[in-house]
């Protein structure tokens, strides 16, 4: 599968960006009180993208040479993924107060940006590593 590494990696990056953009749009729509972010077609599209993203991520894990979690960047990214999911759920949940939803939405966007930074830099601190070390 190593010969397909670049295609798999580019697919992963594309799906990650697509997932993040769809969340950003859904969250913005939900915060404005619009109904479309909750429609089944939009939700199931989001689920499909995320399932494909997880599948491609697992493929990358099987390709990575040696210990995938050796330097900590992948562990940091996966930990932030859990935080991002929890914040995203809070941001899109209709039962939360608007203030909590806005805070959760903004925090989820920041966490997504940090995950992107970590993935690009291959450092647990992402781009902050260049300023701290």
Coordinates of N, CA and C in Angstrom, one line a residue:
X1 N 0.8 -1.2 0.0 CA 0.0 0.0 0.0 C 0.9 1.3 0.0
X2 N 2.1 1.1 0.2 CA 3.1 2.2 0.3 C 3.1 3.0 -1.0
X3 N 2.9 2.3 -2.1 CA 2.9 3.0 -3.4 C 1.7 4.0 -3.6
X4 N 0.7 3.8 -2.8 CA -0.4 4.7 -2.8 C -0.4 5.8 -1.7
X5 N 0.7 5.9 -1.0 CA 0.8 6.8 0.1 C 0.4 8.2 -0.2
X6 N 0.9 8.8 -1.3 CA 0.6 10.2 -1.7 C -0.9 10.4 -2.0
X7 N -1.5 9.4 -2.7 CA -2.9 9.6 -3.0 C -3.7 9.5 -1.8
X8 N -3.4 8.6 -0.9 CA -4.1 8.4 0.4 C -3.9 9.7 1.3
X9 N -2.7 10.2 1.3 CA -2.5 11.4 2.1 C -3.2 12.6 1.6
X10 N -3.2 12.8 0.3 CA -4.0 13.9 -0.3 C -5.5 13.7 -0.1
X11 N -5.9 12.5 -0.2 CA -7.4 12.3 0.1 C -7.7 12.6 1.5
X12 N -6.8 12.2 2.4 CA -7.0 12.5 3.9 C -7.1 14.0 4.1
X13 N -6.1 14.8 3.5 CA -6.0 16.2 3.7 C -7.3 16.9 3.1
X14 N -7.7 16.4 1.9 CA -8.9 17.0 1.3 C -10.1 16.7 2.1
X15 N -10.3 15.5 2.6 CA -11.5 15.2 3.4 C -11.5 15.9 4.7
X16 N -10.3 16.1 5.3 CA -10.2 16.9 6.6 C -10.6 18.3 6.3
X17 N -10.2 18.9 5.3 CA -10.6 20.3 5.0 C -12.0 20.4 4.6
X18 N -12.5 19.4 3.9 CA -14.0 19.4 3.5 C -14.8 19.2 4.8
X19 N -14.4 18.4 5.7 CA -15.1 18.2 6.9 C -15.1 19.4 7.8
X20 N -14.0 20.1 7.9 CA -13.9 21.3 8.7 C -14.7 22.4 8.1
X21 N -14.7 22.5 6.8 CA -15.5 23.6 6.1 C -17.0 23.4 6.3
X22 N -17.4 22.1 6.1 CA -18.8 21.8 6.3 C -19.2 22.1 7.8
X23 N -18.4 21.7 8.7 CA -18.7 22.0 10.1 C -18.8 23.5 10.3
X24 N -17.9 24.3 9.8 CA -17.9 25.7 9.9 C -19.2 26.3 9.3
X25 N -19.6 25.8 8.2 CA -20.8 26.3 7.5 C -22.1 25.9 8.3
X26 N -22.1 24.6 8.8 CA -23.2 24.2 9.6 C -23.3 24.9 10.9
X27 N -22.2 25.1 11.5 CA -22.2 25.9 12.8 C -22.7 27.3 12.6
X28 N -22.2 27.9 11.6 CA -22.6 29.3 11.3 C -24.1 29.4 11.1
X29 N -24.6 28.5 10.3 CA -26.0 28.4 10.0 C -26.8 28.1 11.2
X30 N -26.4 27.2 12.0 CA -27.1 26.9 13.3 C -27.1 28.0 14.2
X31 N -26.0 28.7 14.3 CA -26.0 29.9 15.2 C -26.9 31.0 14.8
X32 N -27.2 31.1 13.5 CA -28.1 32.1 12.9 C -29.6 31.6 13.0
X33 N -29.8 30.4 13.5 CA -31.1 29.9 13.7 C -31.7 29.3 12.4
X34 N -30.9 29.0 11.4 CA -31.4 28.4 10.2 C -31.6 26.9 10.4
X35 N -32.5 26.4 9.6 CA -32.9 25.0 9.7 C -32.0 24.0 8.9
X36 N -31.4 24.5 7.8 CA -30.7 23.6 6.9 C -29.6 22.8 7.5
X37 N -28.8 23.4 8.5 CA -27.8 22.5 9.1 C -28.3 21.2 9.8
X38 N -29.6 21.2 10.1 CA -30.1 20.0 10.7 C -30.8 19.0 9.8
X39 N -30.9 19.4 8.5 CA -31.6 18.5 7.5 C -30.8 17.2 7.4
X40 N -31.5 16.1 7.2 CA -30.9 14.8 7.1 C -29.8 14.7 6.0
X41 N -30.1 15.4 4.9 CA -29.1 15.3 3.8 C -27.8 15.9 4.2
X42 N -27.9 17.0 4.9 CA -26.6 17.7 5.3 C -25.9 16.9 6.4
X43 N -26.7 16.4 7.4 CA -26.1 15.6 8.5 C -25.5 14.3 7.9
X44 N -26.2 13.6 7.0 CA -25.6 12.4 6.5 C -24.5 12.6 5.6
X45 N -24.4 13.7 4.9 CA -23.2 14.1 4.1 C -22.1 14.3 5.0
X46 N -22.3 15.0 6.2 CA -21.2 15.2 7.1 C -20.7 13.9 7.7
X47 N -21.7 13.0 8.0 CA -21.3 11.7 8.5 C -20.5 10.9 7.5
X48 N -20.9 10.9 6.3 CA -20.2 10.2 5.2 C -18.8 10.7 5.0
X49 N -18.6 12.0 5.0 CA -17.3 12.6 4.9 C -16.4 12.2 6.1
X50 N -17.0 12.2 7.3 CA -16.2 11.9 8.5 C -15.8 10.4 8.5
X51 N -16.7 9.5 8.0 CA -16.4 8.1 8.0 C -15.3 7.8 6.9
X52 N -15.4 8.5 5.8 CA -14.4 8.3 4.8 C -13.0 8.9 5.3
X53 N -13.1 10.0 6.0 CA -11.9 10.6 6.6 C -11.3 9.6 7.7
X54 N -12.1 9.0 8.5 CA -11.6 8.0 9.5 C -11.0 6.8 8.8
X55 N -11.6 6.3 7.7 CA -11.1 5.2 7.0 C -9.8 5.5 6.4
X56 N -9.6 6.6 5.7 CA -8.3 7.0 5.1 C -7.3 7.2 6.2
X57 N -7.7 7.8 7.4 CA -6.7 7.9 8.5 C -6.2 6.6 8.9
X58 N -7.1 5.6 9.0 CA -6.6 4.2 9.4 C -5.7 3.6 8.4
X59 N -6.0 3.9 7.1 CA -5.1 3.5 6.0 C -3.7 4.1 6.2
X60 N -3.6 5.4 6.5 CA -2.4 6.0 6.7 C -1.6 5.4 7.9
X61 N -2.3 5.1 9.0 CA -1.7 4.5 10.1 C -1.0 3.2 9.8
X62 N -1.6 2.4 8.9 CA -1.0 1.1 8.5 C 0.2 1.3 7.6
X63 N 0.3 2.5 7.0 CA 1.4 2.7 6.1 C 2.6 3.3 6.8
X64 N 2.3 4.1 7.9 CA 3.4 4.8 8.6 C 4.5 3.9 9.0
X65 N 5.7 4.2 8.7 CA 6.8 3.3 9.2 C 7.1 3.4 10.7
X66 N 7.4 2.3 11.3 CA 7.8 2.3 12.7 C 6.6 2.7 13.6
X67 N 6.9 3.2 14.8 CA 5.9 3.6 15.8 C 5.2 4.9 15.4
X68 N 4.0 4.8 15.1 CA 3.2 6.0 14.6 C 3.1 7.1 15.7
X69 N 3.1 6.7 16.9 CA 2.9 7.6 18.0 C 4.2 8.0 18.7
X70 N 5.4 7.7 18.1 CA 6.7 7.9 18.7 C 7.0 9.3 19.1
X71 N 6.7 10.3 18.3 CA 7.1 11.6 18.7 C 6.0 12.5 19.2
X72 N 4.8 12.0 19.4 CA 3.8 12.7 20.1 C 2.8 13.5 19.3
X73 N 3.2 13.8 18.1 CA 2.3 14.7 17.3 C 1.0 14.1 17.0
X74 N 1.0 12.8 16.6 CA -0.2 12.1 16.3 C -1.1 11.9 17.5
X75 N -0.5 11.6 18.7 CA -1.2 11.5 19.9 C -1.9 12.9 20.2
X76 N -1.2 14.0 20.1 CA -1.7 15.3 20.3 C -2.9 15.6 19.4
X77 N -2.7 15.2 18.1 CA -3.8 15.5 17.1 C -5.0 14.6 17.4
X78 N -4.9 13.4 17.8 CA -6.0 12.5 18.1 C -6.7 13.0 19.4
X79 N -5.9 13.5 20.4 CA -6.5 14.0 21.6 C -7.4 15.2 21.3
X80 N -6.8 16.1 20.5 CA -7.6 17.3 20.1 C -8.8 16.9 19.2
X81 N -8.7 15.8 18.5 CA -9.9 15.4 17.7 C -11.1 15.1 18.6
X82 N -10.8 14.4 19.7 CA -11.9 14.1 20.7 C -12.5 15.5 21.2
X83 N -11.6 16.4 21.6 CA -12.1 17.7 22.0 C -12.9 18.4 21.0
X84 N -12.4 18.4 19.7 CA -13.1 19.0 18.6 C -14.5 18.4 18.4
X85 N -14.6 17.1 18.5 CA -15.9 16.4 18.4 C -16.9 16.8 19.5
X86 N -16.4 16.8 20.7 CA -17.3 17.3 21.8 C -17.7 18.7 21.7
X87 N -16.8 19.6 21.3 CA -17.2 21.0 21.1 C -18.1 21.1 19.9
X88 N -17.9 20.4 18.9 CA -18.8 20.4 17.7 C -20.2 20.0 18.1
X89 N -20.3 19.0 18.9 CA -21.6 18.5 19.3 C -22.3 19.6 20.1
X90 N -21.6 20.2 21.0 CA -22.2 21.3 21.8 C -22.6 22.5 21.0
X91 N -21.8 22.8 20.0 CA -22.1 23.9 19.1 C -23.4 23.7 18.3
X92 N -23.6 22.5 17.9 CA -24.7 22.2 17.0 C -26.0 21.7 17.7
X93 N -25.9 21.5 19.0 CA -27.0 21.1 19.8 C -28.0 22.2 20.0
X94 N -29.2 22.0 19.7 CA -30.2 23.1 19.8 C -30.6 23.4 21.3
X95 N -30.4 22.5 22.1 CA -30.8 22.6 23.5 C -29.9 23.5 24.3
X96 N -28.7 23.8 23.9 CA -27.8 24.7 24.6 C -28.1 26.1 24.4
X97 N -27.7 26.9 25.4 CA -27.9 28.4 25.3 C -27.1 28.9 24.2
X98 N -27.5 30.0 23.6 CA -26.8 30.6 22.5 C -25.3 31.0 22.9
X99 N -25.1 31.4 24.1 CA -23.8 31.8 24.5 C -22.9 30.6 24.5
X100 N -23.4 29.5 25.1 CA -22.6 28.3 25.1 C -22.3 27.8 23.7
X101 N -23.3 27.8 22.8 CA -23.1 27.4 21.5 C -22.1 28.2 20.7
X102 N -22.1 29.5 20.9 CA -21.1 30.4 20.2 C -19.7 30.1 20.8
X103 N -19.6 29.9 22.1 CA -18.3 29.6 22.7 C -17.8 28.2 22.2
X104 N -18.6 27.3 22.1 CA -18.3 25.9 21.7 C -17.9 26.0 20.2
X105 N -18.6 26.7 19.4 CA -18.3 26.8 18.0 C -16.9 27.5 17.7
X106 N -16.7 28.6 18.4 CA -15.4 29.3 18.2 C -14.3 28.4 18.7
X107 N -14.5 27.7 19.8 CA -13.4 26.9 20.4 C -13.2 25.7 19.4
X108 N -14.2 25.1 18.8 CA -14.1 24.0 17.9 C -13.3 24.5 16.7
X109 N -13.5 25.6 16.2 CA -12.8 26.2 15.0 C -11.3 26.3 15.4
X110 N -11.0 26.9 16.6 CA -9.6 27.0 17.0 C -9.0 25.7 17.2
X111 N -9.7 24.7 17.8 CA -9.1 23.3 17.9 C -8.8 22.7 16.6
X112 N -9.7 22.9 15.6 CA -9.5 22.4 14.3 C -8.2 23.0 13.7
X113 N -8.1 24.3 13.8 CA -6.9 25.0 13.4 C -5.6 24.4 14.0
X114 N -5.7 24.1 15.3 CA -4.5 23.6 16.0 C -4.2 22.2 15.5
X115 N -5.2 21.4 15.2 CA -5.0 20.0 14.6 C -4.4 20.1 13.3
X116 N -4.8 21.1 12.5 CA -4.2 21.3 11.2 C -2.7 21.7 11.3
X117 N -2.4 22.6 12.3 CA -1.1 23.0 12.5 C -0.2 21.9 13.0
X118 N -0.7 21.0 13.8 CA 0.0 19.9 14.3 C 0.3 18.9 13.1
X119 N -0.7 18.7 12.3 CA -0.5 17.8 11.2 C 0.5 18.3 10.2
X120 N 0.5 19.6 9.9 CA 1.5 20.2 9.0 C 2.9 20.2 9.5
X121 N 3.0 20.5 10.8 CA 4.3 20.7 11.4 C 4.9 19.3 11.9
X122 N 4.1 18.3 12.1 CA 4.5 17.1 12.7 C 5.1 17.3 14.0
X123 N 4.6 18.2 14.8 CA 5.0 18.6 16.1 C 3.8 18.7 17.0
X124 N 3.9 18.2 18.3 CA 2.8 18.2 19.2 C 2.3 19.7 19.5
X125 N 3.2 20.7 19.4 CA 2.8 22.0 19.6 C 2.4 22.8 18.3
X126 N 2.4 22.0 17.2 CA 2.1 22.6 15.9 C 3.1 23.7 15.5
X127 N 2.6 24.8 15.0 CA 3.4 25.9 14.5 C 4.0 26.7 15.7
X128 N 3.4 26.5 16.9 CA 3.9 27.1 18.1 C 5.3 26.6 18.5
X129 N 5.7 25.4 18.0 CA 7.0 24.8 18.3 C 8.1 25.7 17.8
X130 N 7.9 26.4 16.7 CA 9.0 27.2 16.1 C 9.3 28.4 17.0
X131 N 8.2 28.9 17.7 CA 8.5 30.0 18.6 C 9.0 29.6 20.0
X132 N 8.7 28.4 20.4 CA 9.1 28.0 21.7 C 10.4 27.2 21.7
X133 N 10.8 26.8 20.6 CA 12.1 26.0 20.6 C 13.0 26.5 19.7

